Amino acid sequence: MTLETPEAVFEALRENDRRPYGRQRTVVAEELVEAAGQFEDRGPLVTALLELMEAYEYSGENRKSPVVFARVLKLWEEQPDSFSEWEARQVFWRFKWVATSLLQVPEVPLESILGWTREMRDRYRAAGHGVQPVYAMRYHVAAHTGVDADDAFDLWTTRPRTELSDCEACEIRLRALHHVGRGDDGRALEVWRPVLDGRAGCSEEPYLSHGHSLLPLLRTGRADEARSGHLTGYRFCRGKSNMAEQIGLHLEFCVLTRNEGRALEILAENRALFDGTGAPLSHLDFLTGVELLLARLAADGHADLAVGGPAGTNWTARTLLEKVRSDAGALAARFDARNGTTAVGDRRRARLAQQPLTAEPLALGVRSAAAAPAPAPAVPAVPPAAADAPEDFAELVSRARELSAALHPHGAALWEIVAERAAADGHVHDPALGPVEQLRGELALQRGLAARGADDAAAALAALTEAAELFEEAGLPGHAVAARARAATALREQARKAADAQDTDGARAADGAGDAGAGLAAAREQLDAALARAEELLAGPDGLEPRHWLTVLLCRASLAHDELTGLGDEAPDGVREAFGAAVSVLLSEAGRLGVPHRAADALQYRADAASREGRLDEAVADLERSLELLEEAGQPWLTARALGLFGQVRLRQGMPEESIRLVHRALAEAARWDDEDFPVAPSHVLLGHAAAQSGDTAGAVRHLSEAASRFDREGEDESAAGIRLQLADVLTEAGRDGDAVAVLESVLLDGGESLHPRLAAQVRLNLARGLRGLGEHRASAEEFLRLADAVSGWEEQHTHTMVACEAAVALAEAGRPDAARAAYDRAVQSHRAAPGTPHVTGMMREFARLAVDAAGPDGLEEALGHLSAAEEVCADADAAAGPDAGAADFTAWYETGMIRHRRALCLADAGKHEDAVAELDRAVSVFEAGGEEAEAPRAESVRIAALLEGNALGRTAAALSRLDSTIARCERAGLPHAVEILRALRARLAAQPSG
C-alpha cells in the first residue's frame, strides 16, 4: 500500500491497530509516523504519534515514550484543532504514561520526574481537570523511592476520582499493594476483593492483580485462589514483552511453592525478556524472579542444570545466576543512586531472602514439560522400620519374616536391609536361618512384590518365578506353590497390558507379551496347576501352612475378580459363577483356619464386584464386616484399602461427604503405617469427584490437581492427562474458563504425541471450545484445524462432521471468511456421508448469527439462506429417522425450534420486529412437542417475544399476557431461574405505559 494520502495513512493505522503488540506493530507505527509527517494536515501525524506511543507502552519500550509525547505536546500547543475529541483527552491521559515511563529509567534524574508531575498538575488545573491523578503519580514516586509513601498514599486516596483517574480496578491494585508493602496481607486482600472476584476489571485486570496477589494469598492460607491466579494470570502475560514484572512474579510464586519445574518452563518460554532494555525497572523485577529461581536450584544441588537464558549461550543455573546477580545488583544500585535511597535494593534483597512457603510442591493442575529437580536432602531419609532394624543379622531376618507374615508395610523396608547386608563382602550365611536358597527365595519374592506394586508386571513375573524355583531347591514346596500362584497373577497382569497395547497399537503388542488371549489362558493354566499342587500338599503327610494355602486361594479369587470386572456387563454366567465360587472358598477357608485378614480380602473382592453391578447395600455390608475382621485381627495397617473401597461405594450411593471422610481415613492410615503401595493418586481422584459432587469446587480442584501431579511423578502420562481433562471440566462448570484452558494447554505441551490419539483429540476438542468461550477465536480455530488433521484417518466419519462444523464456526469468528466457508462446505459434505444433524444445524445457525452481526440488515438474506438450509437438513434427518427420531442424537422438536428461534433473532436484528414475533410464535409451537424437557427453550422464545412486543412494538399488554402464562408453566416445570428472569422482565414492562 502506498502512503501518499492521509486516507491511506489512516487505513494503514487501522490495519496496524489490529496487530498484536510487539516488534512488528512498533516498527510499522514508526514508519507511519514518518509517512504522516509529509502532510500539511497535522491530523494524521497526531494519530500516528499516539499510536506509536501506545505501541511503545505495550511492548515494553517505555523509555522511548516521553520523546514521542514531547512531539504530541508541541502539536497540541501549536495546532490543537488537529486533535479529535478523543485525541485531546489522550493528551492529558498520557501525562500519566510519561510519568511512569520516566520512573522506569534510572538515568532520568529524580528532580526531572518531580518536575514532570508539577507540569502535569499545572496543565490539569489550567484545563479544569481534577488533580487526583496527579497525586496518584506522586504516590508512585514516593512508593518507588520509599520517601513519605504513607503521606502520599493518604493525599491520593482521600481525593475524589475524576474522569482522568486510572480505572477503578487499577487503582484497587495499587491501594492493595500499598498494604502488602506494609506487611498487611489481610487488609490488602480485602481491598483487592472487587478485582479478584470479578466485580471490577479492565483490559489488564484482574490479570495483573493475579500476579501481585499470589504471595499474599499463600501467606494467608488461600492456596486454592493462588493456584487459580497463577493459571489465569500467567496465561495473560506469557510471551508479552511488556509483562516482564509479571513474569518475575510468577517465577517467584513457582519457586516459593516448590514448583521449580514449572518455573524452568516459564523461564524457557520467556527467554526473550533478557534482551528487554526499554523498561529497566520492570526488567529488574524479572531478573529478581529469575535470580530467586536460580539461587534455589543451586542451593538444592542443581547448579549444573541446563537452563534457558539469553540467546547465543548455553547456560547452567550456576553461570546464569552469576550473570543475573551481577546485572540485577548493578541495576538496583543505579536506581538507588538516582533516588538517594536504598528502597529498590531493599525490596530486591527481601524478595531474594524468601524461603519456600510450602513443605511439598503445591499441585498447580498443569503439566510441566520441564522436569522438576528434586531437592538434594542434607541427610538421607531413613524409613521408620529401618531406624529400628536389629544389628544382628539373624534377628533382622526373623523380624522381617514376622512382619511379612503379618503383611505389615514395614516388612519391605527390613527386607531391603537384609538384601544389602547379604550382598556385602564377607557375608556368610547362617544355617540357623534355613537353607541359603530359602533366603534367596525370600529376597526374590520381595523383589517380585515390589515390582508388582510398581506396576512392572514383567519384572514381577520374573522375580516371582525365580522365588518359586529357589524355594523348591530349598525343599519348601509350600513357599514355592504360593510364589507360583503369585506369579500367575503377574502373568495375568502382563497379558492384560498386552491386550491394552494391542487395542492401542498392534505393533507395540507384538513387542510385549505376544498374543493377549494366549497370555490369559497361560495365567489360568498356571494358577490351576498351583491350586492342584496346593491341594496335593494339603492332603500329604506334611500338610500345607495355612498362609500358603490361603495365598493360593487369594490369587485364584484375584484372577477371577480381574476377569469378571474386565468383562463388566458382558461377563457370561460362567465367569460370574467362577468368581462367586472362588470368593466363597477363600472366605470359608479363612474362617476355618482363623485367618481374619484373608476373610477380609474375600469380602472386599465381593464388595467391589457388587458395587460395580449396582448392589450397593450388599457392598456396604461386606465392607463393614471386612473392617470389623481387620480390627479383631489387630492389623490396622490393612484397613486403608478397605476404607478407600468403602469411599467409592459411598460416592456411588450419593453420599459424597461420607465418601470424603472414609477416603481421608484411608490416606491417614496409609501414611501412619508408611504403606508406600497404597494408591494415593487414585484416592485423590476419588476425593476430587466426591468434592465436586458435594458442591465443593475448590476441594475438587485441589484433589484432582494433586492426583495429576502424582501421576506425573509416577510417569503415568495417560492417567495424568485423563485427570486433567476431568479437572478442566470441573473448572469450566465453575465458570473458571481461563483456568480450564491453562490446564488443557499444559496437557498438549508436546503436541499430545505421548498420549493415546483419542485422548489427545478429546483434550484438543475441549481446548478449542474453551478458547472459543474466552473469545480467543483465532487460537480456537487453530486448535480445531489441528484436531481436524488428527481425526482425518479415523473410521468414524461422524467425528469428521462434528470437527468440521466447529472448525467452520471458529474460523468465521476469527475473521477468516474464506477458510470458514471451505470448512462449512466440508462439514456439509461430510454430513452426507456420516450424518451429524445437530452439529450441522448448529453450525448453520451460528453462520446466520454471524452474517447479521457482520452486516446488519444487509446480512439478513444470507442468514435466512443458512437457516433454510438447516431446515432442509432437519427435514432429511426426520424423514430418515422416522418415528424413532427422538431416540437418536437428533431431536426434531429441539433442532427445528432452535432454527426458528434464531430466524426470529436475525429478523429482529434487521429491524423486522413484527416478523420476528411471528417466527417466535412458530418456535414456541414447535417446542410444545418436547413436553417438560422443552419448557426452558420455550420460555426463552417467549422472553424475546415479550421484549419485542413490549419495547419495539408497544404492545405491553400482550407482552404481559405472554409472560404470565409462561411464568406459571415454568413454576409447574420446576424452573426457578427462568421464573426469576421472566418476573423481572414483567416488572420492567409493567412499569411502561401500555400500548
Tab-separated table of N, CA and C in Angstrom, residues 93 131 189 195 310 459 501 541 603 615 623 649 652 663 707 728 893:
chain	number	residue	atom	x	y	z
A	93	TRP	N	-4.516	12.252	29.424
A	93	TRP	CA	-4.425	10.887	29.953
A	93	TRP	C	-2.984	10.393	29.927
A	131	VAL	N	-7.282	17.025	40.149
A	131	VAL	CA	-5.854	16.687	40.262
A	131	VAL	C	-5.630	15.357	40.981
A	189	LEU	N	-5.858	-7.981	50.764
A	189	LEU	CA	-6.789	-8.865	50.056
A	189	LEU	C	-8.225	-8.382	50.182
A	195	VAL	N	-11.692	-6.828	42.599
A	195	VAL	CA	-10.966	-7.241	41.389
A	195	VAL	C	-10.839	-8.756	41.333
A	310	PRO	N	19.787	-15.856	28.125
A	310	PRO	CA	19.920	-15.049	26.916
A	310	PRO	C	20.398	-15.883	25.735
A	459	ALA	N	8.765	-57.619	35.396
A	459	ALA	CA	9.769	-57.817	36.446
A	459	ALA	C	9.192	-58.650	37.580
A	501	ALA	N	-2.231	-52.819	25.012
A	501	ALA	CA	-1.332	-52.334	23.967
A	501	ALA	C	-1.831	-52.727	22.593
A	541	PRO	N	1.365	-85.944	53.866
A	541	PRO	CA	1.710	-86.164	55.292
A	541	PRO	C	2.184	-84.903	56.000
A	603	LEU	N	-14.085	-60.596	51.339
A	603	LEU	CA	-15.241	-59.698	51.430
A	603	LEU	C	-15.028	-58.437	50.584
A	615	ARG	N	-25.220	-53.315	43.303
A	615	ARG	CA	-25.758	-53.889	44.537
A	615	ARG	C	-25.030	-53.250	45.723
A	623	LEU	N	-18.157	-54.630	53.339
A	623	LEU	CA	-17.048	-53.770	53.733
A	623	LEU	C	-17.071	-53.496	55.232
A	649	VAL	N	-17.830	-46.771	47.267
A	649	VAL	CA	-19.221	-47.233	47.341
A	649	VAL	C	-20.127	-46.106	47.843
A	652	ARG	N	-20.911	-43.771	45.117
A	652	ARG	CA	-21.922	-44.308	44.204
A	652	ARG	C	-23.323	-44.240	44.827
A	663	VAL	N	-12.250	-41.773	52.670
A	663	VAL	CA	-11.005	-41.746	51.900
A	663	VAL	C	-9.912	-41.006	52.665
A	707	ALA	N	-3.802	-35.268	42.284
A	707	ALA	CA	-3.758	-36.567	41.610
A	707	ALA	C	-2.943	-36.483	40.325
A	728	ALA	N	-10.336	-29.897	34.082
A	728	ALA	CA	-10.790	-28.800	33.228
A	728	ALA	C	-12.310	-28.745	33.169
A	893	TRP	N	-37.912	-31.748	17.508
A	893	TRP	CA	-38.543	-30.540	18.046
A	893	TRP	C	-37.499	-29.526	18.500
